[in-house]
Each structure stands twice: as structure tokens, then as C-alpha cells.
PDB file of N, CA and C in Angstrom:
ATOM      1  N   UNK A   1      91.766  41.952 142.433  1.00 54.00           N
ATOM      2  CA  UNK A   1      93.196  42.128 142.391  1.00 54.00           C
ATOM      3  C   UNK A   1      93.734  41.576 141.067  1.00 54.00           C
ATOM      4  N   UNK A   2      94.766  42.391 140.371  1.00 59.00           N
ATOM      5  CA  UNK A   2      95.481  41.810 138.969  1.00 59.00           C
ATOM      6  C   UNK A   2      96.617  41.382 139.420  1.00 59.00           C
ATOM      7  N   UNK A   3      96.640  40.131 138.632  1.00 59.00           N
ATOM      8  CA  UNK A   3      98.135  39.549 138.986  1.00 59.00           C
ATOM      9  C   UNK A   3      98.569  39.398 137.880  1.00 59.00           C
ATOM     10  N   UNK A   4      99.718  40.723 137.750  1.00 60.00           N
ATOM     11  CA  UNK A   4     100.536  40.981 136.759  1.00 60.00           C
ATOM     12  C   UNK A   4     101.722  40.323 136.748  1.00 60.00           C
ATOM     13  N   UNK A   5     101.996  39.493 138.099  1.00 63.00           N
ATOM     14  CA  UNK A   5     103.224  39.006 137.980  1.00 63.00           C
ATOM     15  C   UNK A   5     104.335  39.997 138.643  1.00 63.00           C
ATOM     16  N   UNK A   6     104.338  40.827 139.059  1.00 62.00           N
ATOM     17  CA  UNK A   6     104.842  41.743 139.643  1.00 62.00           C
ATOM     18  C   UNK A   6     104.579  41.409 141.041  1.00 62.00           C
ATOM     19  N   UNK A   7     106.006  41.275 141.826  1.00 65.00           N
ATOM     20  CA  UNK A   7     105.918  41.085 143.228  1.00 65.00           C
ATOM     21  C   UNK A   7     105.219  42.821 144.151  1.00 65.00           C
ATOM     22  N   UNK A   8     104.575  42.583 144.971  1.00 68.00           N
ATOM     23  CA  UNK A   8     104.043  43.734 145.638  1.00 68.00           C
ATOM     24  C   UNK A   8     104.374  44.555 146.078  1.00 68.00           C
ATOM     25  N   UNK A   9     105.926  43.883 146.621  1.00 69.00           N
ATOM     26  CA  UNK A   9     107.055  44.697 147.634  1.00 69.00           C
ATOM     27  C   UNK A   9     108.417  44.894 146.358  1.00 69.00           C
ATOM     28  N   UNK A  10     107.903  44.743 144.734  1.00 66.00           N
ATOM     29  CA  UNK A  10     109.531  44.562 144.488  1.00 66.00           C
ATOM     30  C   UNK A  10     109.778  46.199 144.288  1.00 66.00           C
ATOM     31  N   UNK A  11     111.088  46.213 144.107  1.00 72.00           N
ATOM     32  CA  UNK A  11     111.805  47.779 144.289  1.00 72.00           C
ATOM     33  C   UNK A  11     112.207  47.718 142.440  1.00 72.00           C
ATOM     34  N   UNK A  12     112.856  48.578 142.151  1.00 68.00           N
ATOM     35  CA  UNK A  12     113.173  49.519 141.321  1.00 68.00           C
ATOM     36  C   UNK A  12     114.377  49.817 141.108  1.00 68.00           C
ATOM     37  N   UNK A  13     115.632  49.534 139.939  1.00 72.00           N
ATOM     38  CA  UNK A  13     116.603  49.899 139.995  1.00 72.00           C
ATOM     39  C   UNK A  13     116.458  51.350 139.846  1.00 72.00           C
ATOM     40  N   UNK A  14     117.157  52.600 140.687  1.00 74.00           N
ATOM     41  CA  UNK A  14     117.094  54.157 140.221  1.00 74.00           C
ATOM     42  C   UNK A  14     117.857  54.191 138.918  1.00 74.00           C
ATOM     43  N   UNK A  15     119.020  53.556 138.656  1.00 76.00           N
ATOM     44  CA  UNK A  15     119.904  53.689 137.571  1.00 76.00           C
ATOM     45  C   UNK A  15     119.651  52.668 136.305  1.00 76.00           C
ATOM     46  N   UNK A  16     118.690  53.231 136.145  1.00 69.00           N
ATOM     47  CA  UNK A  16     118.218  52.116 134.844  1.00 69.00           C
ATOM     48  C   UNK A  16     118.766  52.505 133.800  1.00 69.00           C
ATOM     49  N   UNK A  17     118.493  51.390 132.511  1.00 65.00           N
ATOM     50  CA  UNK A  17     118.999  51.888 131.112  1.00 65.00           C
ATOM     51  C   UNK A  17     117.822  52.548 130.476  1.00 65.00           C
ATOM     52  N   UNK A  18     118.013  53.311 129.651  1.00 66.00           N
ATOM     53  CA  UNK A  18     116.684  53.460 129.214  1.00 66.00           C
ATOM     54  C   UNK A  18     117.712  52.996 127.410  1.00 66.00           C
ATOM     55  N   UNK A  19     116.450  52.467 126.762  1.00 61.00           N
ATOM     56  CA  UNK A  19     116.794  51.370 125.473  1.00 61.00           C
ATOM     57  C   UNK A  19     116.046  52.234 124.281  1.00 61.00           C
ATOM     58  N   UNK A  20     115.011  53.106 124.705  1.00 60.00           N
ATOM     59  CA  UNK A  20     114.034  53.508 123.939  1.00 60.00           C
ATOM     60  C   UNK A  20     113.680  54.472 124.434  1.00 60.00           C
ATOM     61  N   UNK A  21     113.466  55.689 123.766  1.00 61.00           N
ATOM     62  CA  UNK A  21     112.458  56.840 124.275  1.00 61.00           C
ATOM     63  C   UNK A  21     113.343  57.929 124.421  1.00 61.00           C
ATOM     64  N   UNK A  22     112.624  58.892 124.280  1.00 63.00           N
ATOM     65  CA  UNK A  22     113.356  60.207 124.153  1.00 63.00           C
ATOM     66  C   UNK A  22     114.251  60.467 122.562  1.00 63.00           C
ATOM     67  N   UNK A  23     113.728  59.637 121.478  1.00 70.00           N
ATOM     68  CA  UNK A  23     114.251  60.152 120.603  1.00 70.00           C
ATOM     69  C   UNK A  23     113.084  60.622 119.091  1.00 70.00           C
ATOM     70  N   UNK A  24     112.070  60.778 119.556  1.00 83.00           N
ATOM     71  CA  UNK A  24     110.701  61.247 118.954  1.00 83.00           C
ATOM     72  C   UNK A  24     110.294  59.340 117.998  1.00 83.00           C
ATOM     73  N   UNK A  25     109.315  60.016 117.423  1.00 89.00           N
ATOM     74  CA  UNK A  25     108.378  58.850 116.747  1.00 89.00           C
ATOM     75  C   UNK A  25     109.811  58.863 115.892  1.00 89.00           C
ATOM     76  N   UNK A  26     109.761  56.939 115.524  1.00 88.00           N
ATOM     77  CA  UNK A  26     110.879  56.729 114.352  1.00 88.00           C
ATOM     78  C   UNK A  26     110.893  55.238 114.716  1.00 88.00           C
ATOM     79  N   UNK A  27     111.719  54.677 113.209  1.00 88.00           N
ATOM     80  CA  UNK A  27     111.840  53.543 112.718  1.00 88.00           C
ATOM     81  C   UNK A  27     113.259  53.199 113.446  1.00 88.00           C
ATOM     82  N   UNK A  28     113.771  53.689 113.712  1.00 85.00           N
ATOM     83  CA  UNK A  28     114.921  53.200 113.821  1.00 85.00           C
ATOM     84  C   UNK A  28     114.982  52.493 115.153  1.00 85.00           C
ATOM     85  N   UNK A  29     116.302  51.317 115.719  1.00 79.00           N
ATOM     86  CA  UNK A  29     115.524  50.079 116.645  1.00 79.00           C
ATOM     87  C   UNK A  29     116.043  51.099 117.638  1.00 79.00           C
ATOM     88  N   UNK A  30     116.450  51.860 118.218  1.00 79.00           N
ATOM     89  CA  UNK A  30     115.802  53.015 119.215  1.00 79.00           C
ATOM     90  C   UNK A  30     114.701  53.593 119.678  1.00 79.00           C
ATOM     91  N   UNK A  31     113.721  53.794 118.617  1.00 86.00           N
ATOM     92  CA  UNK A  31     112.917  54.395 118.121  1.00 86.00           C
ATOM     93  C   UNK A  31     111.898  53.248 118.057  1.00 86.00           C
ATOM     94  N   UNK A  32     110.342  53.997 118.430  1.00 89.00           N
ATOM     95  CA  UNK A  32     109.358  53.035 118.314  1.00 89.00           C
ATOM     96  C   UNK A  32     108.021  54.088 118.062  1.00 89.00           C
ATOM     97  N   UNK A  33     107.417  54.045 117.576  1.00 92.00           N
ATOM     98  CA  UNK A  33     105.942  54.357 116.637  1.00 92.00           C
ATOM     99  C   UNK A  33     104.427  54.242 117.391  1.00 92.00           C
ATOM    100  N   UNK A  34     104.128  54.293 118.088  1.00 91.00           N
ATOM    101  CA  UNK A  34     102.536  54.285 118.985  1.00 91.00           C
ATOM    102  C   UNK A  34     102.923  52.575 119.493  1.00 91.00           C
ATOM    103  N   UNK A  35     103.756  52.423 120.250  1.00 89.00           N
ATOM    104  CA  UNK A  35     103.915  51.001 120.775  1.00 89.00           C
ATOM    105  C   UNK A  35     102.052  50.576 121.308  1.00 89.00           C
ATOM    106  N   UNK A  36     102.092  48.909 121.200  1.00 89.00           N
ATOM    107  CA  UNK A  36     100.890  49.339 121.547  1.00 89.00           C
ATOM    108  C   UNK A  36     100.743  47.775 122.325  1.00 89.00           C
ATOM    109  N   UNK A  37     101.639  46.839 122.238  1.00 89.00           N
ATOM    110  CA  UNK A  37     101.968  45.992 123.488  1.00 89.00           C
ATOM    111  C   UNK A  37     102.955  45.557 123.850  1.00 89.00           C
ATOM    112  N   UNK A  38     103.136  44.815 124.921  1.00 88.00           N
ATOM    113  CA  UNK A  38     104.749  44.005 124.873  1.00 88.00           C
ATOM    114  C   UNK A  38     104.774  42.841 126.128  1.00 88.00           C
ATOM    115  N   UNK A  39     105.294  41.775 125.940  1.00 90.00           N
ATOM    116  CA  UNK A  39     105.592  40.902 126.553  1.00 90.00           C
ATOM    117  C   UNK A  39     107.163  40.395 126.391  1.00 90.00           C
ATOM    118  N   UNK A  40     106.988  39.787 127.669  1.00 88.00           N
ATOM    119  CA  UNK A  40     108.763  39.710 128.414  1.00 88.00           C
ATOM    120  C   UNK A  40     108.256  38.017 128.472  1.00 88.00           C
ATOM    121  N   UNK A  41     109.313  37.447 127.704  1.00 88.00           N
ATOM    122  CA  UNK A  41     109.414  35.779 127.884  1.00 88.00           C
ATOM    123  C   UNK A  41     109.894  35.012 129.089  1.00 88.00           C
ATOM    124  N   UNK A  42     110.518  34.213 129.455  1.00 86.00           N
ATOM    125  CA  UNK A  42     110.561  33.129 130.395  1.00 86.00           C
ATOM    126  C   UNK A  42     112.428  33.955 130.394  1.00 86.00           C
ATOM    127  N   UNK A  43     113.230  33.874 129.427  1.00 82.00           N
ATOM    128  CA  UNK A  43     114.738  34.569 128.910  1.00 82.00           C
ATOM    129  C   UNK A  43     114.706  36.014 129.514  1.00 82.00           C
ATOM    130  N   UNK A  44     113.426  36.657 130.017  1.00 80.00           N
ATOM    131  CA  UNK A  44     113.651  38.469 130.044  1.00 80.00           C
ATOM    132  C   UNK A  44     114.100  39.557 128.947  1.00 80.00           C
ATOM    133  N   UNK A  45     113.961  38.316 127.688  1.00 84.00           N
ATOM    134  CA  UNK A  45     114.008  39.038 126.300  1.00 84.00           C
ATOM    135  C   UNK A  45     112.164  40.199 126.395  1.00 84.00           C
ATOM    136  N   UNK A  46     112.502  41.281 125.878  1.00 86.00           N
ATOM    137  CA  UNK A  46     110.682  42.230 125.997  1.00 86.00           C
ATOM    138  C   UNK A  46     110.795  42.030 124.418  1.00 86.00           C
ATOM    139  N   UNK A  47     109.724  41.487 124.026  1.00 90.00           N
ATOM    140  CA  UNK A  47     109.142  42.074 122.684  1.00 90.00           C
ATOM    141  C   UNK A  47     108.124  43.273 122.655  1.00 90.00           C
ATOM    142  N   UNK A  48     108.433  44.210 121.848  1.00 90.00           N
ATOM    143  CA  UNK A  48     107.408  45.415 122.171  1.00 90.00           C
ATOM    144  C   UNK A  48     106.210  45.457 120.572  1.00 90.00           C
ATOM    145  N   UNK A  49     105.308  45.453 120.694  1.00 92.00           N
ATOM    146  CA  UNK A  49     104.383  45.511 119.226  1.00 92.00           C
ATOM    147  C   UNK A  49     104.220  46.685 119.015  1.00 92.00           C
ATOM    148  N   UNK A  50     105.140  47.547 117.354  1.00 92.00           N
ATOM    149  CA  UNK A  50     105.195  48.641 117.312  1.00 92.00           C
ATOM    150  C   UNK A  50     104.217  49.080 116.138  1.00 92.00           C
ATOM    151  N   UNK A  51     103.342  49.329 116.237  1.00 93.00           N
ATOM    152  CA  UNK A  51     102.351  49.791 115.539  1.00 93.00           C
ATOM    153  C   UNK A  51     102.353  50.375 114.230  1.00 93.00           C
ATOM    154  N   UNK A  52     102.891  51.561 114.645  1.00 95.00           N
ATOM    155  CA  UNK A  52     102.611  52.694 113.247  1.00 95.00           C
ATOM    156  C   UNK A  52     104.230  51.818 112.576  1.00 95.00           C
ATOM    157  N   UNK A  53     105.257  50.990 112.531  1.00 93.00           N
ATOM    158  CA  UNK A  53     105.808  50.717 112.003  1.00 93.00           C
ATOM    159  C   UNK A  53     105.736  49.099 111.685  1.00 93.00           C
ATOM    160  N   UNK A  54     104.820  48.389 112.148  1.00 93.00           N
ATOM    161  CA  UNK A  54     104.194  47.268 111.545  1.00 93.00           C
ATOM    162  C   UNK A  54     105.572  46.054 112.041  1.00 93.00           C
ATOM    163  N   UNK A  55     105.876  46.177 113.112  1.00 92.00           N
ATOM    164  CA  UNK A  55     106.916  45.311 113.315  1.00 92.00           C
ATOM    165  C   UNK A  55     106.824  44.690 114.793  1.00 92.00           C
ATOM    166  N   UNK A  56     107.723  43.743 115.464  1.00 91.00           N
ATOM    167  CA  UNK A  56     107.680  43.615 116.557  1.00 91.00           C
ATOM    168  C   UNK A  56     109.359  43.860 116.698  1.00 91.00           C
ATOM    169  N   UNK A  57     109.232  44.436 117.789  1.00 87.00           N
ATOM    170  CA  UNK A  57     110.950  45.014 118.274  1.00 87.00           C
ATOM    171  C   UNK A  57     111.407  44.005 119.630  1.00 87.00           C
ATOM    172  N   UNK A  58     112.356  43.139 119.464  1.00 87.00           N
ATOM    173  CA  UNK A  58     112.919  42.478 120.276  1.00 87.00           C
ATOM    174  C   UNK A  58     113.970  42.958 121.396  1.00 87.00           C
ATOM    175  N   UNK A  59     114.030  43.137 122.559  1.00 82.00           N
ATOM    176  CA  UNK A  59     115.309  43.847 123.376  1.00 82.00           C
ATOM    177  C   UNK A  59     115.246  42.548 124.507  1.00 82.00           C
ATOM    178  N   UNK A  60     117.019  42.418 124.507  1.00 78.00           N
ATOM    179  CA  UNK A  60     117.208  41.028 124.848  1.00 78.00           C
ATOM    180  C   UNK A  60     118.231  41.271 125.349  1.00 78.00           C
ATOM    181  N   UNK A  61     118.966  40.788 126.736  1.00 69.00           N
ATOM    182  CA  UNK A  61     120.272  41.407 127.544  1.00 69.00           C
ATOM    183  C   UNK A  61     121.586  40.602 126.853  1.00 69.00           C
ATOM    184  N   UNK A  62     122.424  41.133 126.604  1.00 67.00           N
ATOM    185  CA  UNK A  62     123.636  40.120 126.012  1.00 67.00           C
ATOM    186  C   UNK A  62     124.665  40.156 127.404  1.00 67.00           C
ATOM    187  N   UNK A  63     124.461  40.632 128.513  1.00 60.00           N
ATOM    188  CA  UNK A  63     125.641  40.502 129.619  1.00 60.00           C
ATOM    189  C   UNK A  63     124.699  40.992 130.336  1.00 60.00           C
ATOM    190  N   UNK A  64     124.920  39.784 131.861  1.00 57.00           N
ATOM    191  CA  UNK A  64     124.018  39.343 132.729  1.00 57.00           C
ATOM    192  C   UNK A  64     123.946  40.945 133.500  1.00 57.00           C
ATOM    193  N   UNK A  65     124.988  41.843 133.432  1.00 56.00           N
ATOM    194  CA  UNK A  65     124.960  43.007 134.335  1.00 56.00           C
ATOM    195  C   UNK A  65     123.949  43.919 133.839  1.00 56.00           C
ATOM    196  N   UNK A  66     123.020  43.525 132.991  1.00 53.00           N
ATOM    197  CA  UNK A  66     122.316  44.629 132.162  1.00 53.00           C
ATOM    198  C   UNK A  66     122.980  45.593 131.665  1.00 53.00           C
ATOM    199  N   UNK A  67     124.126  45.750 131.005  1.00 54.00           N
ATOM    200  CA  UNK A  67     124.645  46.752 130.430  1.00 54.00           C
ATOM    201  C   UNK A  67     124.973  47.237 129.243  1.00 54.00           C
ATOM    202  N   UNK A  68     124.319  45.678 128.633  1.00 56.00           N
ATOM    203  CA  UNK A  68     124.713  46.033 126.754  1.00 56.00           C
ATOM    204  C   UNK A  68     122.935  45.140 126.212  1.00 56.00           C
ATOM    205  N   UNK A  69     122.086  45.949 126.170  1.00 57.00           N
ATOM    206  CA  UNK A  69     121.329  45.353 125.835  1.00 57.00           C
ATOM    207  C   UNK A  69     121.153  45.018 124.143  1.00 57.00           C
ATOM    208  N   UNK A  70     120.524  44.185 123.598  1.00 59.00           N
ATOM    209  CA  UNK A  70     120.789  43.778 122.174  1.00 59.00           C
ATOM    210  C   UNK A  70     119.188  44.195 121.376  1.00 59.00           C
ATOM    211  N   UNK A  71     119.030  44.659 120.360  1.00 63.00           N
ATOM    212  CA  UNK A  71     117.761  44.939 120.298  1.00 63.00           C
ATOM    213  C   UNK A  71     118.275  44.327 118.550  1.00 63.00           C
ATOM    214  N   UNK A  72     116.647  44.028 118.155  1.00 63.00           N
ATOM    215  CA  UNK A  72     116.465  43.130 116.747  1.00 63.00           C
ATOM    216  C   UNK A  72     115.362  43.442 116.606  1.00 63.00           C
ATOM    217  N   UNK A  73     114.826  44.112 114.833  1.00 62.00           N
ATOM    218  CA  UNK A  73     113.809  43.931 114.334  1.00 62.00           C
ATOM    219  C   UNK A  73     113.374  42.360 113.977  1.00 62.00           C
ATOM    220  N   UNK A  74     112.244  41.786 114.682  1.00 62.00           N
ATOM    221  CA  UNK A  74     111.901  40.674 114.207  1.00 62.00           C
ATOM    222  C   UNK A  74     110.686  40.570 112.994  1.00 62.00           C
TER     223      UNK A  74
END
């Protein structure tokens, strides 16, 4: 068994944000390049490791409702 940290029974918001994707390969902090890992800190800030653009992309909530998320090239 992997313990990803993921509860067994947890559910799924249907109305999610989506922060990324659907706007083809690109640099821009929308936009991400053969992502190729990512970890979520102790904050629920995700860093994503973007590959073909040699960066790590930070997405970090600025209002607790999830509705304005903040994203930063680090």
C-alpha cells in the first residue's frame, strides 16, 4: 500500500479552479512545459518542477475560499 497522504474516503471538489492547462506548451505562469514534479508544503502552497522551461512554478492561495490563487516564478 502507498501512502500518499491522501485520505481513502476523501471526496473531490466538482467545481474546481483549474490554474494551469488547457493553454498548450508555454512559458507563461499559466502555462507549463513537460511538468515533471510537484510538491504541496505544510501552507498548501504546490510547487510544480517545470522542465522544458528550467524553473520551478509556485501556486499559492491568497483567500482562504480558493478563489484567487497567486502563482510566482521562483
Amino acid at each position: 500500500m502507498i501512502d500518499d497522504g491522501i485520505c481513502a474516503s476523501a471526496t473531490w471538489d466538482k467545481n474546481g479552479i483549474t490554474v494551469a492547462g488547457g493553454n498548450e506548451y508555454g512559458s507563461q505562469l499559466n502555462q507549463l512545459d513537460h511538468p515533471y514534479g510537484l510538491f504541496v508544503d505544510d501552507n498548501a502552497a504546490v510547487y510544480i518542477a517545470d522542465a522544458y522551461n528550467s524553473r520551478i512554478v509556485k501556486w499559492a492561495l491568497i483567500c482562504s475560499d480558493m478563489s484567487s490563487p497567486y502563482v510566482a516564478e521562483i
